[in-house]
């Protein structure tokens, strides 16, 4: 039997690679003062938007201090899987009739695969120590500041866009953690290699970075398309372009991606039907077909109404009049969110005269205040 004291970092990393992880590091269960301050400022400024769990009075202290999440923890093993894309994620910007989906969401939900592998590593640790040590696994399901822990573990550093950057894999790592009572030796934290570069900040279509290392989620397209529940604020709709689920602009802009490699994990290679999907096809999805099409995908969790909201904004930005007829059909959808988004899309695609005529015919029959507000704000001839 291997004892806790004789499990070396080399042994741990070799086992992690055998299981399927690309990087593995160990950190102390501490969040440094700088990152605690960043978190406090993010919360105090309300920059988390509608993600109320960020300001939960029970969760926030645990996010600031991993030992409050689990008092017995002595080490945090931070692991990552490469999901690097084979093609330029920005290529579809030149095809506004197609839908842009974030690289991470073009196939299976990574949570399932990562958690399975974390549990496999955790079982190995328990077996190696004869059950004398304890473990807990986390993959984006608990109040864990995983990016600062990732930097402390040496697997990368938190860039100016607030995401983890790896010298070997660039911006493309899924993260997960194993908390354990094993007291591994303290790692050497990775240093910040961003230097004077600010390409990720200037790449953001909605200016969501008020300063380096600070993100205002309320302006972030990933937040707006995934977490935000209501209509998208007008000031961000044109900037969204054809991005319908997430946004990779700041990640793609990072020069460290020149060292990144394409993922070899089949679950992360894009499904063929999501490489360049047509907006027109997504506009046809009813609830049943939406659920069937996105089974096993992270996209399924936002539901059809939010998904169609995003597609309709992209349709309004597409300049494609062939979409008008299908969008008009969605004015009768049972979802007020979809109807409201359809109004805006039509206001962008139709001529002033045609839209004014449609408004005269349809607006007075609408009883939902959110949809009525869209009619009221939309252009008139």
mmCIF file with all atom_site columns, C-alpha atoms in Angstrom, residues 9-196:
data_model
loop_
_atom_site.group_PDB
_atom_site.id
_atom_site.type_symbol
_atom_site.label_atom_id
_atom_site.label_alt_id
_atom_site.label_comp_id
_atom_site.label_asym_id
_atom_site.label_entity_id
_atom_site.label_seq_id
_atom_site.pdbx_PDB_ins_code
_atom_site.Cartn_x
_atom_site.Cartn_y
_atom_site.Cartn_z
_atom_site.occupancy
_atom_site.B_iso_or_equiv
_atom_site.pdbx_formal_charge
_atom_site.auth_seq_id
_atom_site.auth_comp_id
_atom_site.auth_asym_id
_atom_site.auth_atom_id
_atom_site.pdbx_PDB_model_num
ATOM 1   C CA . UNK A 1 9   ? 3.431   14.820 -7.596  1.00 0.00 ? 9   UNK A CA 1
ATOM 2   C CA . UNK A 1 10  ? 4.982   12.825 -10.453 1.00 0.00 ? 10  UNK A CA 1
ATOM 3   C CA . UNK A 1 11  ? 2.861   9.799  -9.533  1.00 0.00 ? 11  UNK A CA 1
ATOM 4   C CA . UNK A 1 12  ? -0.256  11.950 -9.311  1.00 0.00 ? 12  UNK A CA 1
ATOM 5   C CA . UNK A 1 13  ? 0.362   13.655 -12.646 1.00 0.00 ? 13  UNK A CA 1
ATOM 6   C CA . UNK A 1 14  ? 1.115   10.346 -14.372 1.00 0.00 ? 14  UNK A CA 1
ATOM 7   C CA . UNK A 1 15  ? -2.159  8.887  -13.110 1.00 0.00 ? 15  UNK A CA 1
ATOM 8   C CA . UNK A 1 16  ? -4.047  12.021 -14.149 1.00 0.00 ? 16  UNK A CA 1
ATOM 9   C CA . UNK A 1 17  ? -2.659  11.746 -17.687 1.00 0.00 ? 17  UNK A CA 1
ATOM 10  C CA . UNK A 1 18  ? -3.544  8.048  -17.786 1.00 0.00 ? 18  UNK A CA 1
ATOM 11  C CA . UNK A 1 19  ? -7.141  8.902  -16.879 1.00 0.00 ? 19  UNK A CA 1
ATOM 12  C CA . UNK A 1 20  ? -7.338  11.544 -19.604 1.00 0.00 ? 20  UNK A CA 1
ATOM 13  C CA . UNK A 1 21  ? -6.381  14.870 -18.043 1.00 0.00 ? 21  UNK A CA 1
ATOM 14  C CA . UNK A 1 22  ? -3.891  17.061 -19.888 1.00 0.00 ? 22  UNK A CA 1
ATOM 15  C CA . UNK A 1 23  ? -2.664  19.097 -16.919 1.00 0.00 ? 23  UNK A CA 1
ATOM 16  C CA . UNK A 1 24  ? -2.481  18.481 -13.190 1.00 0.00 ? 24  UNK A CA 1
ATOM 17  C CA . UNK A 1 25  ? -1.203  20.640 -10.348 1.00 0.00 ? 25  UNK A CA 1
ATOM 18  C CA . UNK A 1 26  ? -1.593  20.928 -6.595  1.00 0.00 ? 26  UNK A CA 1
ATOM 19  C CA . UNK A 1 27  ? -2.404  24.058 -4.613  1.00 0.00 ? 27  UNK A CA 1
ATOM 20  C CA . UNK A 1 28  ? -2.878  24.881 -0.968  1.00 0.00 ? 28  UNK A CA 1
ATOM 21  C CA . UNK A 1 29  ? -6.547  25.492 -0.088  1.00 0.00 ? 29  UNK A CA 1
ATOM 22  C CA . UNK A 1 30  ? -6.040  29.250 0.077   1.00 0.00 ? 30  UNK A CA 1
ATOM 23  C CA . UNK A 1 31  ? -7.176  32.172 -2.052  1.00 0.00 ? 31  UNK A CA 1
ATOM 24  C CA . UNK A 1 32  ? -4.621  34.976 -2.058  1.00 0.00 ? 32  UNK A CA 1
ATOM 25  C CA . UNK A 1 33  ? -5.563  38.474 -0.903  1.00 0.00 ? 33  UNK A CA 1
ATOM 26  C CA . UNK A 1 34  ? -5.515  39.944 -4.415  1.00 0.00 ? 34  UNK A CA 1
ATOM 27  C CA . UNK A 1 35  ? -8.100  37.491 -5.732  1.00 0.00 ? 35  UNK A CA 1
ATOM 28  C CA . UNK A 1 36  ? -10.224 37.841 -2.623  1.00 0.00 ? 36  UNK A CA 1
ATOM 29  C CA . UNK A 1 37  ? -10.252 41.579 -3.264  1.00 0.00 ? 37  UNK A CA 1
ATOM 30  C CA . UNK A 1 38  ? -11.189 41.048 -6.916  1.00 0.00 ? 38  UNK A CA 1
ATOM 31  C CA . UNK A 1 39  ? -14.090 38.838 -5.876  1.00 0.00 ? 39  UNK A CA 1
ATOM 32  C CA . UNK A 1 40  ? -15.282 41.347 -3.283  1.00 0.00 ? 40  UNK A CA 1
ATOM 33  C CA . UNK A 1 41  ? -15.197 44.192 -5.818  1.00 0.00 ? 41  UNK A CA 1
ATOM 34  C CA . UNK A 1 42  ? -17.024 42.081 -8.396  1.00 0.00 ? 42  UNK A CA 1
ATOM 35  C CA . UNK A 1 43  ? -19.791 41.310 -5.929  1.00 0.00 ? 43  UNK A CA 1
ATOM 36  C CA . UNK A 1 44  ? -19.966 44.798 -4.399  1.00 0.00 ? 44  UNK A CA 1
ATOM 37  C CA . UNK A 1 45  ? -20.313 46.332 -7.858  1.00 0.00 ? 45  UNK A CA 1
ATOM 38  C CA . UNK A 1 46  ? -23.183 44.026 -8.799  1.00 0.00 ? 46  UNK A CA 1
ATOM 39  C CA . UNK A 1 47  ? -21.193 42.895 -11.830 1.00 0.00 ? 47  UNK A CA 1
ATOM 40  C CA . UNK A 1 48  ? -22.530 39.368 -11.470 1.00 0.00 ? 48  UNK A CA 1
ATOM 41  C CA . UNK A 1 49  ? -25.889 40.460 -12.918 1.00 0.00 ? 49  UNK A CA 1
ATOM 42  C CA . UNK A 1 50  ? -28.669 37.978 -12.196 1.00 0.00 ? 50  UNK A CA 1
ATOM 43  C CA . UNK A 1 51  ? -26.276 35.269 -10.989 1.00 0.00 ? 51  UNK A CA 1
ATOM 44  C CA . UNK A 1 52  ? -27.481 35.752 -7.427  1.00 0.00 ? 52  UNK A CA 1
ATOM 45  C CA . UNK A 1 53  ? -25.524 32.753 -6.125  1.00 0.00 ? 53  UNK A CA 1
ATOM 46  C CA . UNK A 1 54  ? -22.372 34.882 -6.438  1.00 0.00 ? 54  UNK A CA 1
ATOM 47  C CA . UNK A 1 55  ? -23.664 37.051 -3.581  1.00 0.00 ? 55  UNK A CA 1
ATOM 48  C CA . UNK A 1 56  ? -25.222 34.287 -1.512  1.00 0.00 ? 56  UNK A CA 1
ATOM 49  C CA . UNK A 1 57  ? -24.304 34.988 2.152   1.00 0.00 ? 57  UNK A CA 1
ATOM 50  C CA . UNK A 1 58  ? -23.550 31.312 2.743   1.00 0.00 ? 58  UNK A CA 1
ATOM 51  C CA . UNK A 1 59  ? -21.655 30.658 -0.473  1.00 0.00 ? 59  UNK A CA 1
ATOM 52  C CA . UNK A 1 60  ? -19.564 33.831 -0.689  1.00 0.00 ? 60  UNK A CA 1
ATOM 53  C CA . UNK A 1 61  ? -17.366 33.099 2.367   1.00 0.00 ? 61  UNK A CA 1
ATOM 54  C CA . UNK A 1 62  ? -16.781 29.579 1.034   1.00 0.00 ? 62  UNK A CA 1
ATOM 55  C CA . UNK A 1 63  ? -15.763 31.007 -2.327  1.00 0.00 ? 63  UNK A CA 1
ATOM 56  C CA . UNK A 1 64  ? -13.223 33.248 -0.599  1.00 0.00 ? 64  UNK A CA 1
ATOM 57  C CA . UNK A 1 65  ? -11.855 30.427 1.564   1.00 0.00 ? 65  UNK A CA 1
ATOM 58  C CA . UNK A 1 66  ? -11.850 26.771 0.397   1.00 0.00 ? 66  UNK A CA 1
ATOM 59  C CA . UNK A 1 67  ? -11.361 25.619 3.981   1.00 0.00 ? 67  UNK A CA 1
ATOM 60  C CA . UNK A 1 68  ? -14.800 26.978 4.810   1.00 0.00 ? 68  UNK A CA 1
ATOM 61  C CA . UNK A 1 69  ? -16.186 24.765 2.056   1.00 0.00 ? 69  UNK A CA 1
ATOM 62  C CA . UNK A 1 70  ? -14.491 21.747 3.660   1.00 0.00 ? 70  UNK A CA 1
ATOM 63  C CA . UNK A 1 71  ? -12.502 22.330 6.874   1.00 0.00 ? 71  UNK A CA 1
ATOM 64  C CA . UNK A 1 72  ? -10.514 19.092 6.533   1.00 0.00 ? 72  UNK A CA 1
ATOM 65  C CA . UNK A 1 73  ? -9.008  19.901 3.137   1.00 0.00 ? 73  UNK A CA 1
ATOM 66  C CA . UNK A 1 74  ? -5.215  20.119 3.012   1.00 0.00 ? 74  UNK A CA 1
ATOM 67  C CA . UNK A 1 75  ? -4.593  20.162 -0.752  1.00 0.00 ? 75  UNK A CA 1
ATOM 68  C CA . UNK A 1 76  ? -6.539  21.044 -3.891  1.00 0.00 ? 76  UNK A CA 1
ATOM 69  C CA . UNK A 1 77  ? -5.636  19.053 -6.993  1.00 0.00 ? 77  UNK A CA 1
ATOM 70  C CA . UNK A 1 78  ? -6.476  21.166 -10.047 1.00 0.00 ? 78  UNK A CA 1
ATOM 71  C CA . UNK A 1 79  ? -6.925  19.293 -13.311 1.00 0.00 ? 79  UNK A CA 1
ATOM 72  C CA . UNK A 1 80  ? -7.596  20.374 -16.853 1.00 0.00 ? 80  UNK A CA 1
ATOM 73  C CA . UNK A 1 81  ? -8.661  18.877 -20.172 1.00 0.00 ? 81  UNK A CA 1
ATOM 74  C CA . UNK A 1 82  ? -7.700  20.495 -23.449 1.00 0.00 ? 82  UNK A CA 1
ATOM 75  C CA . UNK A 1 83  ? -10.641 21.396 -25.696 1.00 0.00 ? 83  UNK A CA 1
ATOM 76  C CA . UNK A 1 84  ? -8.664  23.346 -28.278 1.00 0.00 ? 84  UNK A CA 1
ATOM 77  C CA . UNK A 1 85  ? -10.499 23.854 -31.593 1.00 0.00 ? 85  UNK A CA 1
ATOM 78  C CA . UNK A 1 86  ? -9.168  22.696 -34.937 1.00 0.00 ? 86  UNK A CA 1
ATOM 79  C CA . UNK A 1 87  ? -10.610 25.663 -36.831 1.00 0.00 ? 87  UNK A CA 1
ATOM 80  C CA . UNK A 1 88  ? -10.731 29.402 -36.242 1.00 0.00 ? 88  UNK A CA 1
ATOM 81  C CA . UNK A 1 89  ? -13.729 29.958 -33.931 1.00 0.00 ? 89  UNK A CA 1
ATOM 82  C CA . UNK A 1 90  ? -14.252 33.421 -35.437 1.00 0.00 ? 90  UNK A CA 1
ATOM 83  C CA . UNK A 1 91  ? -14.642 32.252 -39.037 1.00 0.00 ? 91  UNK A CA 1
ATOM 84  C CA . UNK A 1 92  ? -18.452 32.337 -38.941 1.00 0.00 ? 92  UNK A CA 1
ATOM 85  C CA . UNK A 1 93  ? -18.483 36.071 -38.238 1.00 0.00 ? 93  UNK A CA 1
ATOM 86  C CA . UNK A 1 94  ? -18.214 36.438 -42.005 1.00 0.00 ? 94  UNK A CA 1
ATOM 87  C CA . UNK A 1 95  ? -21.364 34.337 -42.477 1.00 0.00 ? 95  UNK A CA 1
ATOM 88  C CA . UNK A 1 96  ? -24.152 36.164 -40.619 1.00 0.00 ? 96  UNK A CA 1
ATOM 89  C CA . UNK A 1 97  ? -26.813 33.678 -41.731 1.00 0.00 ? 97  UNK A CA 1
ATOM 90  C CA . UNK A 1 98  ? -24.997 31.014 -39.690 1.00 0.00 ? 98  UNK A CA 1
ATOM 91  C CA . UNK A 1 99  ? -24.990 30.631 -35.914 1.00 0.00 ? 99  UNK A CA 1
ATOM 92  C CA . UNK A 1 100 ? -21.840 31.011 -33.830 1.00 0.00 ? 100 UNK A CA 1
ATOM 93  C CA . UNK A 1 101 ? -21.692 28.710 -30.829 1.00 0.00 ? 101 UNK A CA 1
ATOM 94  C CA . UNK A 1 102 ? -18.893 28.800 -28.266 1.00 0.00 ? 102 UNK A CA 1
ATOM 95  C CA . UNK A 1 103 ? -16.241 26.153 -28.838 1.00 0.00 ? 103 UNK A CA 1
ATOM 96  C CA . UNK A 1 104 ? -16.959 24.427 -25.536 1.00 0.00 ? 104 UNK A CA 1
ATOM 97  C CA . UNK A 1 105 ? -20.637 23.840 -26.359 1.00 0.00 ? 105 UNK A CA 1
ATOM 98  C CA . UNK A 1 106 ? -20.434 22.238 -29.793 1.00 0.00 ? 106 UNK A CA 1
ATOM 99  C CA . UNK A 1 107 ? -20.601 18.686 -28.509 1.00 0.00 ? 107 UNK A CA 1
ATOM 100 C CA . UNK A 1 108 ? -21.169 16.945 -25.167 1.00 0.00 ? 108 UNK A CA 1
ATOM 101 C CA . UNK A 1 109 ? -21.529 18.727 -21.845 1.00 0.00 ? 109 UNK A CA 1
ATOM 102 C CA . UNK A 1 110 ? -18.014 18.708 -20.437 1.00 0.00 ? 110 UNK A CA 1
ATOM 103 C CA . UNK A 1 111 ? -19.259 18.512 -16.834 1.00 0.00 ? 111 UNK A CA 1
ATOM 104 C CA . UNK A 1 112 ? -20.226 14.862 -17.226 1.00 0.00 ? 112 UNK A CA 1
ATOM 105 C CA . UNK A 1 113 ? -16.897 13.689 -18.645 1.00 0.00 ? 113 UNK A CA 1
ATOM 106 C CA . UNK A 1 114 ? -14.735 15.773 -16.301 1.00 0.00 ? 114 UNK A CA 1
ATOM 107 C CA . UNK A 1 115 ? -16.658 14.676 -13.212 1.00 0.00 ? 115 UNK A CA 1
ATOM 108 C CA . UNK A 1 116 ? -16.351 11.022 -14.201 1.00 0.00 ? 116 UNK A CA 1
ATOM 109 C CA . UNK A 1 117 ? -12.583 11.391 -14.524 1.00 0.00 ? 117 UNK A CA 1
ATOM 110 C CA . UNK A 1 118 ? -12.300 13.332 -11.265 1.00 0.00 ? 118 UNK A CA 1
ATOM 111 C CA . UNK A 1 119 ? -14.089 10.516 -9.465  1.00 0.00 ? 119 UNK A CA 1
ATOM 112 C CA . UNK A 1 120 ? -11.761 8.005  -11.076 1.00 0.00 ? 120 UNK A CA 1
ATOM 113 C CA . UNK A 1 121 ? -8.716  9.895  -9.802  1.00 0.00 ? 121 UNK A CA 1
ATOM 114 C CA . UNK A 1 122 ? -10.324 10.316 -6.385  1.00 0.00 ? 122 UNK A CA 1
ATOM 115 C CA . UNK A 1 123 ? -10.925 6.565  -6.120  1.00 0.00 ? 123 UNK A CA 1
ATOM 116 C CA . UNK A 1 124 ? -7.298  5.927  -7.000  1.00 0.00 ? 124 UNK A CA 1
ATOM 117 C CA . UNK A 1 125 ? -6.151  8.276  -4.229  1.00 0.00 ? 125 UNK A CA 1
ATOM 118 C CA . UNK A 1 126 ? -8.348  6.516  -1.695  1.00 0.00 ? 126 UNK A CA 1
ATOM 119 C CA . UNK A 1 127 ? -7.104  3.113  -2.835  1.00 0.00 ? 127 UNK A CA 1
ATOM 120 C CA . UNK A 1 128 ? -3.477  4.225  -2.681  1.00 0.00 ? 128 UNK A CA 1
ATOM 121 C CA . UNK A 1 129 ? -3.898  5.327  0.922   1.00 0.00 ? 129 UNK A CA 1
ATOM 122 C CA . UNK A 1 130 ? -5.936  2.333  2.020   1.00 0.00 ? 130 UNK A CA 1
ATOM 123 C CA . UNK A 1 131 ? -8.932  4.525  2.724   1.00 0.00 ? 131 UNK A CA 1
ATOM 124 C CA . UNK A 1 132 ? -7.109  6.599  5.319   1.00 0.00 ? 132 UNK A CA 1
ATOM 125 C CA . UNK A 1 133 ? -7.579  9.840  3.389   1.00 0.00 ? 133 UNK A CA 1
ATOM 126 C CA . UNK A 1 134 ? -10.692 11.615 2.151   1.00 0.00 ? 134 UNK A CA 1
ATOM 127 C CA . UNK A 1 135 ? -11.559 13.305 -1.142  1.00 0.00 ? 135 UNK A CA 1
ATOM 128 C CA . UNK A 1 136 ? -14.264 15.511 -2.649  1.00 0.00 ? 136 UNK A CA 1
ATOM 129 C CA . UNK A 1 137 ? -14.617 16.387 -6.335  1.00 0.00 ? 137 UNK A CA 1
ATOM 130 C CA . UNK A 1 138 ? -15.898 19.591 -7.912  1.00 0.00 ? 138 UNK A CA 1
ATOM 131 C CA . UNK A 1 139 ? -16.506 20.655 -11.484 1.00 0.00 ? 139 UNK A CA 1
ATOM 132 C CA . UNK A 1 140 ? -18.225 24.031 -11.668 1.00 0.00 ? 140 UNK A CA 1
ATOM 133 C CA . UNK A 1 141 ? -20.848 22.875 -9.159  1.00 0.00 ? 141 UNK A CA 1
ATOM 134 C CA . UNK A 1 142 ? -19.673 24.488 -5.920  1.00 0.00 ? 142 UNK A CA 1
ATOM 135 C CA . UNK A 1 143 ? -18.371 27.892 -4.788  1.00 0.00 ? 143 UNK A CA 1
ATOM 136 C CA . UNK A 1 144 ? -14.761 27.262 -5.813  1.00 0.00 ? 144 UNK A CA 1
ATOM 137 C CA . UNK A 1 145 ? -12.517 29.998 -7.259  1.00 0.00 ? 145 UNK A CA 1
ATOM 138 C CA . UNK A 1 146 ? -10.905 27.499 -9.572  1.00 0.00 ? 146 UNK A CA 1
ATOM 139 C CA . UNK A 1 147 ? -8.888  29.900 -11.730 1.00 0.00 ? 147 UNK A CA 1
ATOM 140 C CA . UNK A 1 148 ? -6.870  31.404 -8.858  1.00 0.00 ? 148 UNK A CA 1
ATOM 141 C CA . UNK A 1 149 ? -6.376  27.882 -7.542  1.00 0.00 ? 149 UNK A CA 1
ATOM 142 C CA . UNK A 1 150 ? -5.269  26.842 -11.021 1.00 0.00 ? 150 UNK A CA 1
ATOM 143 C CA . UNK A 1 151 ? -2.620  29.555 -11.021 1.00 0.00 ? 151 UNK A CA 1
ATOM 144 C CA . UNK A 1 152 ? -1.510  28.586 -7.513  1.00 0.00 ? 152 UNK A CA 1
ATOM 145 C CA . UNK A 1 153 ? -1.177  24.967 -8.681  1.00 0.00 ? 153 UNK A CA 1
ATOM 146 C CA . UNK A 1 154 ? 1.138   25.976 -11.522 1.00 0.00 ? 154 UNK A CA 1
ATOM 147 C CA . UNK A 1 155 ? -1.000  24.834 -14.465 1.00 0.00 ? 155 UNK A CA 1
ATOM 148 C CA . UNK A 1 156 ? -1.527  28.351 -15.832 1.00 0.00 ? 156 UNK A CA 1
ATOM 149 C CA . UNK A 1 157 ? -2.244  31.936 -14.881 1.00 0.00 ? 157 UNK A CA 1
ATOM 150 C CA . UNK A 1 158 ? -5.341  34.077 -14.768 1.00 0.00 ? 158 UNK A CA 1
ATOM 151 C CA . UNK A 1 159 ? -5.122  36.410 -17.739 1.00 0.00 ? 159 UNK A CA 1
ATOM 152 C CA . UNK A 1 160 ? -6.417  39.922 -18.154 1.00 0.00 ? 160 UNK A CA 1
ATOM 153 C CA . UNK A 1 161 ? -9.677  38.465 -19.507 1.00 0.00 ? 161 UNK A CA 1
ATOM 154 C CA . UNK A 1 162 ? -10.023 36.669 -16.116 1.00 0.00 ? 162 UNK A CA 1
ATOM 155 C CA . UNK A 1 163 ? -9.739  33.211 -17.705 1.00 0.00 ? 163 UNK A CA 1
ATOM 156 C CA . UNK A 1 164 ? -6.931  30.739 -17.098 1.00 0.00 ? 164 UNK A CA 1
ATOM 157 C CA . UNK A 1 165 ? -4.151  30.713 -19.704 1.00 0.00 ? 165 UNK A CA 1
ATOM 158 C CA . UNK A 1 166 ? -1.720  27.850 -20.196 1.00 0.00 ? 166 UNK A CA 1
ATOM 159 C CA . UNK A 1 167 ? 1.649   28.118 -21.922 1.00 0.00 ? 167 UNK A CA 1
ATOM 160 C CA . UNK A 1 168 ? 0.943   24.740 -23.515 1.00 0.00 ? 168 UNK A CA 1
ATOM 161 C CA . UNK A 1 169 ? -2.795  24.875 -24.206 1.00 0.00 ? 169 UNK A CA 1
ATOM 162 C CA . UNK A 1 170 ? -3.535  28.579 -24.432 1.00 0.00 ? 170 UNK A CA 1
ATOM 163 C CA . UNK A 1 171 ? -7.069  29.478 -23.383 1.00 0.00 ? 171 UNK A CA 1
ATOM 164 C CA . UNK A 1 172 ? -8.648  26.087 -23.970 1.00 0.00 ? 172 UNK A CA 1
ATOM 165 C CA . UNK A 1 173 ? -8.838  24.149 -20.704 1.00 0.00 ? 173 UNK A CA 1
ATOM 166 C CA . UNK A 1 174 ? -11.825 22.688 -18.883 1.00 0.00 ? 174 UNK A CA 1
ATOM 167 C CA . UNK A 1 175 ? -11.092 22.670 -15.157 1.00 0.00 ? 175 UNK A CA 1
ATOM 168 C CA . UNK A 1 176 ? -12.036 20.446 -12.254 1.00 0.00 ? 176 UNK A CA 1
ATOM 169 C CA . UNK A 1 177 ? -10.785 19.950 -8.725  1.00 0.00 ? 177 UNK A CA 1
ATOM 170 C CA . UNK A 1 178 ? -10.189 17.190 -6.230  1.00 0.00 ? 178 UNK A CA 1
ATOM 171 C CA . UNK A 1 179 ? -10.132 18.408 -2.627  1.00 0.00 ? 179 UNK A CA 1
ATOM 172 C CA . UNK A 1 180 ? -8.248  16.007 -0.399  1.00 0.00 ? 180 UNK A CA 1
ATOM 173 C CA . UNK A 1 181 ? -6.990  15.537 3.141   1.00 0.00 ? 181 UNK A CA 1
ATOM 174 C CA . UNK A 1 182 ? -3.627  14.472 1.699   1.00 0.00 ? 182 UNK A CA 1
ATOM 175 C CA . UNK A 1 183 ? -1.002  17.118 2.401   1.00 0.00 ? 183 UNK A CA 1
ATOM 176 C CA . UNK A 1 184 ? 0.904   17.347 -0.862  1.00 0.00 ? 184 UNK A CA 1
ATOM 177 C CA . UNK A 1 185 ? 3.951   19.572 -1.108  1.00 0.00 ? 185 UNK A CA 1
ATOM 178 C CA . UNK A 1 186 ? 3.144   23.165 -2.005  1.00 0.00 ? 186 UNK A CA 1
ATOM 179 C CA . UNK A 1 187 ? 3.419   23.876 -5.730  1.00 0.00 ? 187 UNK A CA 1
ATOM 180 C CA . UNK A 1 188 ? 5.226   26.748 -7.418  1.00 0.00 ? 188 UNK A CA 1
ATOM 181 C CA . UNK A 1 189 ? 2.519   29.105 -8.705  1.00 0.00 ? 189 UNK A CA 1
ATOM 182 C CA . UNK A 1 190 ? 2.609   30.064 -12.373 1.00 0.00 ? 190 UNK A CA 1
ATOM 183 C CA . UNK A 1 191 ? 3.644   33.652 -12.993 1.00 0.00 ? 191 UNK A CA 1
ATOM 184 C CA . UNK A 1 192 ? 1.591   36.074 -15.063 1.00 0.00 ? 192 UNK A CA 1
ATOM 185 C CA . UNK A 1 193 ? 2.854   36.093 -18.662 1.00 0.00 ? 193 UNK A CA 1
ATOM 186 C CA . UNK A 1 194 ? 0.392   38.668 -20.055 1.00 0.00 ? 194 UNK A CA 1
ATOM 187 C CA . UNK A 1 195 ? 2.918   41.496 -19.915 1.00 0.00 ? 195 UNK A CA 1
ATOM 188 C CA . UNK A 1 196 ? 1.734   44.649 -21.678 1.00 0.00 ? 196 UNK A CA 1
#
